[in-house]
Tab-separated table of N, CA and C in Angstrom:
chain	number	residue	atom	x	y	z
A	5	MET	N	33.644	73.991	50.700
A	5	MET	CA	35.078	73.786	50.819
A	5	MET	C	35.338	73.030	52.114
A	6	ASP	N	36.228	72.049	52.043
A	6	ASP	CA	36.581	71.256	53.213
A	6	ASP	C	37.375	72.092	54.207
A	7	SER	N	37.469	71.581	55.434
A	7	SER	CA	38.336	72.230	56.402
A	7	SER	C	39.782	72.022	55.972
A	8	VAL	N	40.669	72.864	56.464
A	8	VAL	CA	42.071	72.799	56.056
A	8	VAL	C	42.684	71.447	56.403
A	9	GLU	N	42.218	70.800	57.459
A	9	GLU	CA	42.754	69.484	57.824
A	9	GLU	C	42.402	68.416	56.806
A	10	GLU	N	41.349	68.612	56.052
A	10	GLU	CA	40.887	67.629	55.086
A	10	GLU	C	41.440	67.853	53.686
A	11	MET	N	41.965	69.035	53.422
A	11	MET	CA	42.355	69.409	52.063
A	11	MET	C	43.713	68.855	51.661
A	12	GLY	N	43.854	68.693	50.360
A	12	GLY	CA	45.153	68.376	49.779
A	12	GLY	C	45.911	69.665	49.539
A	13	PRO	N	47.144	69.569	49.082
A	13	PRO	CA	47.929	70.761	48.789
A	13	PRO	C	47.228	71.623	47.728
A	14	VAL	N	47.370	72.922	47.876
A	14	VAL	CA	46.770	73.869	46.939
A	14	VAL	C	47.902	74.563	46.181
A	15	ASP	N	47.783	74.593	44.876
A	15	ASP	CA	48.774	75.221	44.004
A	15	ASP	C	48.101	76.272	43.142
A	16	TYR	N	48.940	77.086	42.522
A	16	TYR	CA	48.423	78.022	41.526
A	16	TYR	C	49.321	77.986	40.301
A	17	LEU	N	48.748	78.330	39.183
A	17	LEU	CA	49.471	78.443	37.922
A	17	LEU	C	49.083	79.748	37.257
A	18	VAL	N	50.031	80.385	36.615
A	18	VAL	CA	49.766	81.511	35.728
A	18	VAL	C	50.238	81.054	34.361
A	19	ILE	N	49.307	80.896	33.450
A	19	ILE	CA	49.595	80.348	32.128
A	19	ILE	C	49.434	81.457	31.102
A	20	GLU	N	50.547	81.856	30.501
A	20	GLU	CA	50.542	82.976	29.554
A	20	GLU	C	50.178	82.506	28.158
A	21	PHE	N	49.357	83.316	27.502
A	21	PHE	CA	48.966	83.081	26.117
A	21	PHE	C	49.516	84.230	25.275
A	22	PRO	N	50.648	84.005	24.588
A	22	PRO	CA	51.242	85.074	23.778
A	22	PRO	C	50.258	85.603	22.739
A	23	GLY	N	50.229	86.915	22.634
A	23	GLY	CA	49.361	87.548	21.651
A	23	GLY	C	47.890	87.308	21.913
A	24	ASN	N	47.527	86.963	23.143
A	24	ASN	CA	46.130	86.701	23.512
A	24	ASN	C	45.526	85.544	22.724
A	25	ARG	N	46.365	84.607	22.260
A	25	ARG	CA	45.870	83.481	21.473
A	25	ARG	C	45.643	82.271	22.373
A	26	MET	N	44.390	81.975	22.608
A	26	MET	CA	44.007	80.779	23.351
A	26	MET	C	43.332	79.832	22.374
A	27	THR	N	43.833	78.618	22.309
A	27	THR	CA	43.208	77.651	21.410
A	27	THR	C	42.081	76.895	22.103
A	28	GLY	N	42.145	76.819	23.430
A	28	GLY	CA	41.150	76.069	24.166
A	28	GLY	C	41.429	74.585	24.239
A	29	GLU	N	42.501	74.131	23.626
A	29	GLU	CA	42.818	72.707	23.568
A	29	GLU	C	43.017	72.098	24.955
A	30	ALA	N	43.586	72.857	25.882
A	30	ALA	CA	43.891	72.311	27.209
A	30	ALA	C	42.700	72.337	28.162
A	31	PHE	N	41.722	73.171	27.898
A	31	PHE	CA	40.619	73.314	28.847
A	31	PHE	C	39.827	72.027	29.066
A	32	PRO	N	39.533	71.224	28.024
A	32	PRO	CA	38.848	69.948	28.290
A	32	PRO	C	39.679	69.011	29.169
A	33	LEU	N	40.996	69.100	29.071
A	33	LEU	CA	41.857	68.267	29.919
A	33	LEU	C	41.757	68.693	31.380
A	34	LEU	N	41.652	69.989	31.610
A	34	LEU	CA	41.460	70.495	32.974
A	34	LEU	C	40.111	70.034	33.529
A	35	VAL	N	39.093	70.094	32.710
A	35	VAL	CA	37.767	69.611	33.122
A	35	VAL	C	37.834	68.126	33.453
A	36	ASP	N	38.551	67.358	32.637
A	36	ASP	CA	38.694	65.921	32.872
A	36	ASP	C	39.390	65.658	34.215
A	37	LEU	N	40.445	66.396	34.519
A	37	LEU	CA	41.134	66.230	35.809
A	37	LEU	C	40.183	66.501	36.969
A	38	SER	N	39.357	67.512	36.806
A	38	SER	CA	38.375	67.839	37.839
A	38	SER	C	37.297	66.757	37.943
A	39	ASP	N	36.783	66.330	36.804
A	39	ASP	CA	35.735	65.299	36.795
A	39	ASP	C	36.218	63.984	37.408
A	40	ARG	N	37.491	63.657	37.224
A	40	ARG	CA	38.044	62.416	37.770
A	40	ARG	C	38.479	62.549	39.223
A	41	GLY	N	38.314	63.721	39.816
A	41	GLY	CA	38.651	63.901	41.221
A	41	GLY	C	40.146	64.009	41.490
A	42	ILE	N	40.906	64.369	40.489
A	42	ILE	CA	42.348	64.526	40.664
A	42	ILE	C	42.661	65.915	41.200
A	43	VAL	N	41.966	66.919	40.671
A	43	VAL	CA	42.098	68.286	41.166
A	43	VAL	C	40.712	68.866	41.394
A	44	ARG	N	40.675	69.905	42.231
A	44	ARG	CA	39.447	70.695	42.398
A	44	ARG	C	39.807	72.130	42.047
A	45	ILE	N	39.104	72.696	41.102
A	45	ILE	CA	39.336	74.083	40.730
A	45	ILE	C	38.750	74.962	41.825
A	46	ILE	N	39.609	75.736	42.455
A	46	ILE	CA	39.162	76.640	43.505
A	46	ILE	C	38.869	78.010	42.916
A	47	ASP	N	39.724	78.466	42.040
A	47	ASP	CA	39.515	79.768	41.414
A	47	ASP	C	40.163	79.774	40.045
A	48	LEU	N	39.551	80.480	39.133
A	48	LEU	CA	40.065	80.616	37.787
A	48	LEU	C	39.748	82.025	37.316
A	49	ALA	N	40.783	82.736	36.915
A	49	ALA	CA	40.603	84.101	36.413
A	49	ALA	C	41.429	84.261	35.146
A	50	PHE	N	40.994	85.164	34.316
A	50	PHE	CA	41.727	85.488	33.101
A	50	PHE	C	42.118	86.956	33.161
A	51	VAL	N	43.353	87.252	32.760
A	51	VAL	CA	43.863	88.619	32.799
A	51	VAL	C	44.550	88.939	31.479
A	52	ARG	N	44.680	90.233	31.223
A	52	ARG	CA	45.414	90.694	30.054
A	52	ARG	C	46.308	91.839	30.484
A	53	LYS	N	47.536	91.822	29.958
A	53	LYS	CA	48.454	92.931	30.209
A	53	LYS	C	48.454	93.809	28.967
A	54	GLU	N	48.019	95.035	29.154
A	54	GLU	CA	47.929	95.970	28.043
A	54	GLU	C	49.320	96.438	27.630
A	55	SER	N	49.412	97.078	26.469
A	55	SER	CA	50.711	97.548	25.973
A	55	SER	C	51.318	98.611	26.872
A	56	ASP	N	50.480	99.323	27.655
A	56	ASP	CA	51.006	100.331	28.577
A	56	ASP	C	51.428	99.731	29.926
A	57	GLY	N	51.299	98.390	30.068
A	57	GLY	CA	51.709	97.711	31.294
A	57	GLY	C	50.598	97.524	32.305
A	58	SER	N	49.445	98.126	32.081
A	58	SER	CA	48.338	97.941	33.017
A	58	SER	C	47.768	96.534	32.863
A	59	VAL	N	47.206	96.019	33.939
A	59	VAL	CA	46.667	94.660	33.959
A	59	VAL	C	45.169	94.742	34.217
A	60	VAL	N	44.399	94.041	33.405
A	60	VAL	CA	42.952	94.040	33.564
A	60	VAL	C	42.441	92.609	33.691
A	61	ALA	N	41.477	92.433	34.568
A	61	ALA	CA	40.802	91.141	34.687
A	61	ALA	C	39.803	91.032	33.550
A	62	LEU	N	39.673	89.836	33.005
A	62	LEU	CA	38.753	89.596	31.901
A	62	LEU	C	37.590	88.728	32.358
A	63	GLU	N	36.440	88.984	31.802
A	63	GLU	CA	35.290	88.114	31.996
A	63	GLU	C	35.354	87.022	30.936
A	64	LEU	N	34.736	85.894	31.195
A	64	LEU	CA	34.726	84.811	30.202
A	64	LEU	C	34.191	85.307	28.868
A	65	SER	N	33.207	86.186	28.912
A	65	SER	CA	32.619	86.704	27.672
A	65	SER	C	33.600	87.579	26.898
A	66	ASP	N	34.621	88.126	27.581
A	66	ASP	CA	35.640	88.949	26.913
A	66	ASP	C	36.585	88.112	26.067
A	67	LEU	N	36.587	86.794	26.243
A	67	LEU	CA	37.559	85.934	25.581
A	67	LEU	C	37.130	85.507	24.192
A	68	GLY	N	35.936	85.892	23.787
A	68	GLY	CA	35.486	85.594	22.432
A	68	GLY	C	34.650	84.337	22.375
A	69	ASP	N	34.109	84.110	21.203
A	69	ASP	CA	33.210	82.977	20.981
A	69	ASP	C	33.918	81.759	20.407
A	70	GLU	N	35.216	81.891	20.081
A	70	GLU	CA	35.930	80.787	19.454
A	70	GLU	C	36.122	79.610	20.409
A	71	ILE	N	36.171	79.908	21.707
A	71	ILE	CA	36.422	78.873	22.710
A	71	ILE	C	35.229	78.826	23.648
A	72	ASP	N	34.665	77.658	23.868
A	72	ASP	CA	33.547	77.512	24.783
A	72	ASP	C	34.081	77.325	26.205
A	73	LEU	N	33.950	78.374	26.999
A	73	LEU	CA	34.426	78.335	28.379
A	73	LEU	C	33.273	78.330	29.378
A	74	THR	N	32.062	78.064	28.901
A	74	THR	CA	30.913	78.104	29.796
A	74	THR	C	31.031	77.094	30.933
A	75	VAL	N	31.778	76.018	30.722
A	75	VAL	CA	31.957	75.009	31.766
A	75	VAL	C	32.654	75.607	32.988
A	76	PHE	N	33.384	76.710	32.808
A	76	PHE	CA	34.104	77.329	33.922
A	76	PHE	C	33.311	78.437	34.604
A	77	GLU	N	32.114	78.750	34.106
A	77	GLU	CA	31.296	79.761	34.766
A	77	GLU	C	30.994	79.299	36.180
A	78	GLY	N	31.206	80.179	37.126
A	78	GLY	CA	30.973	79.845	38.516
A	78	GLY	C	32.129	79.113	39.170
A	79	ALA	N	33.252	78.952	38.466
A	79	ALA	CA	34.401	78.237	39.029
A	79	ALA	C	35.178	79.095	40.015
A	80	SER	N	34.822	80.342	40.131
A	80	SER	CA	35.571	81.236	41.007
A	80	SER	C	35.014	81.216	42.417
A	81	ALA	N	35.893	80.969	43.386
A	81	ALA	CA	35.510	81.013	44.790
A	81	ALA	C	35.855	82.373	45.398
A	82	GLY	N	36.392	83.268	44.573
A	82	GLY	CA	36.740	84.590	45.066
A	82	GLY	C	38.042	84.636	45.845
A	83	VAL	N	38.861	83.609	45.706
A	83	VAL	CA	40.150	83.566	46.398
A	83	VAL	C	41.108	84.596	45.812
A	84	LEU	N	41.085	84.734	44.492
A	84	LEU	CA	41.969	85.683	43.823
A	84	LEU	C	41.422	87.095	43.961
A	85	ASP	N	42.278	88.017	44.394
A	85	ASP	CA	41.861	89.413	44.495
A	85	ASP	C	42.680	90.256	43.524
A	86	GLN	N	42.471	91.563	43.530
A	86	GLN	CA	43.163	92.437	42.586
A	86	GLN	C	44.672	92.366	42.767
A	87	GLY	N	45.143	92.206	43.990
A	87	GLY	CA	46.581	92.064	44.223
A	87	GLY	C	47.147	90.840	43.525
A	88	ASP	N	46.397	89.738	43.552
A	88	ASP	CA	46.824	88.520	42.863
A	88	ASP	C	46.830	88.724	41.351
A	89	ILE	N	45.809	89.422	40.858
A	89	ILE	CA	45.716	89.703	39.425
A	89	ILE	C	46.904	90.558	38.993
A	90	ASP	N	47.228	91.582	39.793
A	90	ASP	CA	48.362	92.450	39.479
A	90	ASP	C	49.671	91.671	39.507
A	91	GLU	N	49.823	90.792	40.504
A	91	GLU	CA	51.045	89.993	40.601
A	91	GLU	C	51.178	89.047	39.410
A	92	ALA	N	50.084	88.438	39.005
A	92	ALA	CA	50.114	87.577	37.818
A	92	ALA	C	50.502	88.400	36.600
A	93	GLY	N	49.988	89.595	36.512
A	93	GLY	CA	50.307	90.476	35.395
A	93	GLY	C	51.779	90.821	35.315
A	94	ASN	N	52.445	90.868	36.468
A	94	ASN	CA	53.885	91.161	36.474
A	94	ASN	C	54.683	90.107	35.720
A	95	ALA	N	54.160	88.896	35.647
A	95	ALA	CA	54.856	87.806	34.962
A	95	ALA	C	54.610	87.819	33.457
A	96	LEU	N	53.681	88.657	32.999
A	96	LEU	CA	53.286	88.659	31.592
A	96	LEU	C	54.032	89.711	30.785
A	97	GLU	N	54.180	89.416	29.519
A	97	GLU	CA	54.682	90.404	28.566
A	97	GLU	C	53.494	91.253	28.117
A	98	PRO	N	53.724	92.542	27.874
A	98	PRO	CA	52.630	93.390	27.368
A	98	PRO	C	52.019	92.808	26.093
A	99	GLY	N	50.702	92.895	25.998
A	99	GLY	CA	49.988	92.369	24.843
A	99	GLY	C	49.569	90.921	24.982
A	100	ASN	N	49.932	90.288	26.092
A	100	ASN	CA	49.578	88.886	26.301
A	100	ASN	C	48.500	88.754	27.362
A	101	SER	N	47.832	87.620	27.364
A	101	SER	CA	46.827	87.325	28.377
A	101	SER	C	47.254	86.068	29.126
A	102	ALA	N	46.524	85.775	30.200
A	102	ALA	CA	46.870	84.595	31.009
A	102	ALA	C	45.635	84.069	31.710
A	103	ALA	N	45.696	82.794	32.018
A	103	ALA	CA	44.742	82.163	32.928
A	103	ALA	C	45.466	82.028	34.259
A	104	VAL	N	44.786	82.380	35.332
A	104	VAL	CA	45.323	82.214	36.675
A	104	VAL	C	44.441	81.166	37.343
A	105	LEU	N	45.045	80.042	37.675
A	105	LEU	CA	44.310	78.897	38.186
A	105	LEU	C	44.788	78.556	39.592
A	106	VAL	N	43.848	78.466	40.533
A	106	VAL	CA	44.134	77.983	41.887
A	106	VAL	C	43.392	76.657	42.007
A	107	TYR	N	44.128	75.606	42.383
A	107	TYR	CA	43.506	74.289	42.431
A	107	TYR	C	44.040	73.486	43.605
A	108	GLU	N	43.171	72.609	44.094
A	108	GLU	CA	43.547	71.678	45.154
A	108	GLU	C	43.934	70.354	44.509
A	109	ASN	N	45.012	69.768	44.986
A	109	ASN	CA	45.461	68.453	44.528
A	109	ASN	C	44.719	67.391	45.334
A	110	LEU	N	43.546	67.014	44.854
A	110	LEU	CA	42.735	66.034	45.578
A	110	LEU	C	43.440	64.692	45.709
A	111	TRP	N	44.244	64.323	44.721
A	111	TRP	CA	44.957	63.052	44.753
A	111	TRP	C	45.876	62.965	45.962
A	112	ALA	N	46.347	64.099	46.453
A	112	ALA	CA	47.299	64.114	47.568
A	112	ALA	C	46.633	64.334	48.917
A	113	ALA	N	45.314	64.532	48.940
A	113	ALA	CA	44.627	64.828	50.200
A	113	ALA	C	44.797	63.724	51.250
A	114	PRO	N	44.644	62.436	50.913
A	114	PRO	CA	44.835	61.406	51.947
A	114	PRO	C	46.247	61.431	52.540
A	115	LEU	N	47.247	61.631	51.702
A	115	LEU	CA	48.617	61.726	52.192
A	115	LEU	C	48.782	62.949	53.091
A	116	ALA	N	48.249	64.077	52.670
A	116	ALA	CA	48.353	65.307	53.466
A	116	ALA	C	47.668	65.144	54.824
A	117	ARG	N	46.491	64.516	54.827
A	117	ARG	CA	45.786	64.289	56.107
A	117	ARG	C	46.624	63.430	57.040
A	118	ALA	N	47.182	62.340	56.521
A	118	ALA	CA	47.988	61.434	57.349
A	118	ALA	C	49.213	62.158	57.899
A	119	LEU	N	49.854	62.963	57.068
A	119	LEU	CA	51.020	63.709	57.530
A	119	LEU	C	50.645	64.709	58.616
A	120	ARG	N	49.529	65.430	58.432
A	120	ARG	CA	49.084	66.392	59.446
A	120	ARG	C	48.771	65.701	60.764
A	121	ARG	N	48.103	64.541	60.698
A	121	ARG	CA	47.785	63.807	61.934
A	121	ARG	C	49.055	63.438	62.681
A	122	GLY	N	50.135	63.188	61.940
A	122	GLY	CA	51.407	62.844	62.562
A	122	GLY	C	52.219	64.059	62.986
A	123	GLY	N	51.674	65.258	62.799
A	123	GLY	CA	52.356	66.469	63.213
A	123	GLY	C	53.275	67.073	62.166
A	124	ALA	N	53.317	66.488	60.985
A	124	ALA	CA	54.182	67.021	59.928
A	124	ALA	C	53.567	68.276	59.331
A	125	GLN	N	54.430	69.105	58.780
A	125	GLN	CA	53.948	70.287	58.078
A	125	GLN	C	54.843	70.575	56.882
A	126	LEU	N	54.248	71.137	55.859
A	126	LEU	CA	54.989	71.491	54.666
A	126	LEU	C	55.825	72.727	54.961
A	127	VAL	N	57.124	72.644	54.738
A	127	VAL	CA	57.997	73.787	55.017
A	127	VAL	C	58.602	74.372	53.748
A	128	ALA	N	58.490	73.685	52.630
A	128	ALA	CA	58.961	74.232	51.357
A	128	ALA	C	58.339	73.424	50.228
A	129	SER	N	58.168	74.075	49.109
A	129	SER	CA	57.723	73.373	47.909
A	129	SER	C	58.211	74.167	46.714
A	130	GLY	N	58.135	73.578	45.564
A	130	GLY	CA	58.576	74.262	44.368
A	130	GLY	C	58.226	73.454	43.150
A	131	ARG	N	58.579	73.992	42.040
A	131	ARG	CA	58.293	73.329	40.776
A	131	ARG	C	59.540	73.431	39.913
A	132	ILE	N	59.897	72.359	39.270
A	132	ILE	CA	61.050	72.347	38.377
A	132	ILE	C	60.517	72.455	36.953
A	133	PRO	N	60.889	73.515	36.236
A	133	PRO	CA	60.438	73.625	34.842
A	133	PRO	C	60.947	72.432	34.030
A	134	VAL	N	60.114	71.920	33.157
A	134	VAL	CA	60.458	70.756	32.352
A	134	VAL	C	61.755	70.991	31.577
A	135	GLN	N	61.927	72.202	31.051
A	135	GLN	CA	63.131	72.506	30.281
A	135	GLN	C	64.379	72.364	31.155
A	136	ALA	N	64.310	72.812	32.413
A	136	ALA	CA	65.456	72.705	33.318
A	136	ALA	C	65.756	71.242	33.630
A	137	LEU	N	64.721	70.448	33.838
A	137	LEU	CA	64.909	69.029	34.115
A	137	LEU	C	65.569	68.324	32.926
A	138	LEU	N	65.067	68.597	31.728
A	138	LEU	CA	65.639	67.980	30.533
A	138	LEU	C	67.093	68.405	30.332
A	139	ALA	N	67.397	69.673	30.580
A	139	ALA	CA	68.780	70.144	30.446
A	139	ALA	C	69.676	69.446	31.456
A	140	SER	N	69.179	69.254	32.671
A	140	SER	CA	69.957	68.567	33.701
A	140	SER	C	70.201	67.109	33.319
A	141	LEU	N	69.174	66.451	32.802
A	141	LEU	CA	69.333	65.060	32.379
A	141	LEU	C	70.296	64.956	31.200
A	142	ASP	N	70.204	65.896	30.273
A	142	ASP	CA	71.141	65.907	29.142
A	142	ASP	C	72.574	66.090	29.626
A	143	ALA	N	72.754	66.983	30.599
A	143	ALA	CA	74.096	67.232	31.134
A	143	ALA	C	74.632	65.985	31.832
A	144	THR	N	73.760	65.264	32.539
A	144	THR	CA	74.162	64.033	33.211
A	144	THR	C	74.589	62.985	32.195
A	145	GLU	N	73.841	62.870	31.096
A	145	GLU	CA	74.193	61.916	30.037
A	145	GLU	C	75.527	62.277	29.397
A	146	ASP	N	75.789	63.570	29.244
A	146	ASP	CA	77.030	64.014	28.610
A	146	ASP	C	78.253	63.719	29.466
A	147	THR	N	78.069	63.649	30.800
A	147	THR	CA	79.218	63.417	31.687
A	147	THR	C	79.316	61.977	32.161
A	148	ALA	N	78.344	61.145	31.784
A	148	ALA	CA	78.361	59.739	32.206
A	148	ALA	C	79.475	58.996	31.479
A	149	PRO	N	80.136	58.063	32.179
A	149	PRO	CA	81.174	57.266	31.518
A	149	PRO	C	80.564	56.455	30.375
A	150	ARG	N	81.322	56.300	29.341
A	150	ARG	CA	80.836	55.580	28.165
A	150	ARG	C	81.530	54.233	28.037
A	151	GLY	N	80.757	53.257	27.560
A	151	GLY	CA	81.339	51.986	27.183
A	151	GLY	C	81.716	51.041	28.294
A	152	GLY	N	81.339	51.317	29.490
A	152	GLY	CA	81.704	50.400	30.563
A	152	GLY	C	80.542	50.165	31.492
A	153	SER	N	80.743	49.295	32.397
A	153	SER	CA	79.727	48.975	33.385
A	153	SER	C	79.809	49.972	34.519
A	154	ALA	N	78.670	50.320	35.070
A	154	ALA	CA	78.643	51.242	36.208
A	154	ALA	C	79.121	50.544	37.469
A	155	ALA	N	79.052	49.216	37.486
A	155	ALA	CA	79.487	48.468	38.687
A	155	ALA	C	81.006	48.329	38.668
A	156	ALA	N	81.594	48.402	39.843
A	156	ALA	CA	83.053	48.291	39.925
A	156	ALA	C	83.470	46.878	40.177
């Protein structure tokens, strides 16, 4: 692992699979992002929220033979601990499972390094759900003037 001065921004995702149904369709795309140097997988864990609300970490072998996840064996750097697993579980509905992914944005590392050298620091970040963005754009279209030029 690089020193913090060399790293790009690090994000995490908790991706819920309703009814514990994983198709595996997205996993080759994640591998492709890693192979192309766009992201670096720092940690990857799978969890399940039982019907009683308890959260359990899953081994790759617990996920069944329908999906080949052997490419992710050894992808864990041990960054995620039981507290992280429990917190991810809080976001899940009972009976569902999730992948918890911690990844470095390698594409942004040169920008992050340059900003750090200049004394800048990240003070806030966030993510806008696609549905919220689309709703906002739809609302903007609904209130835009019709039939005229935007220039005065």
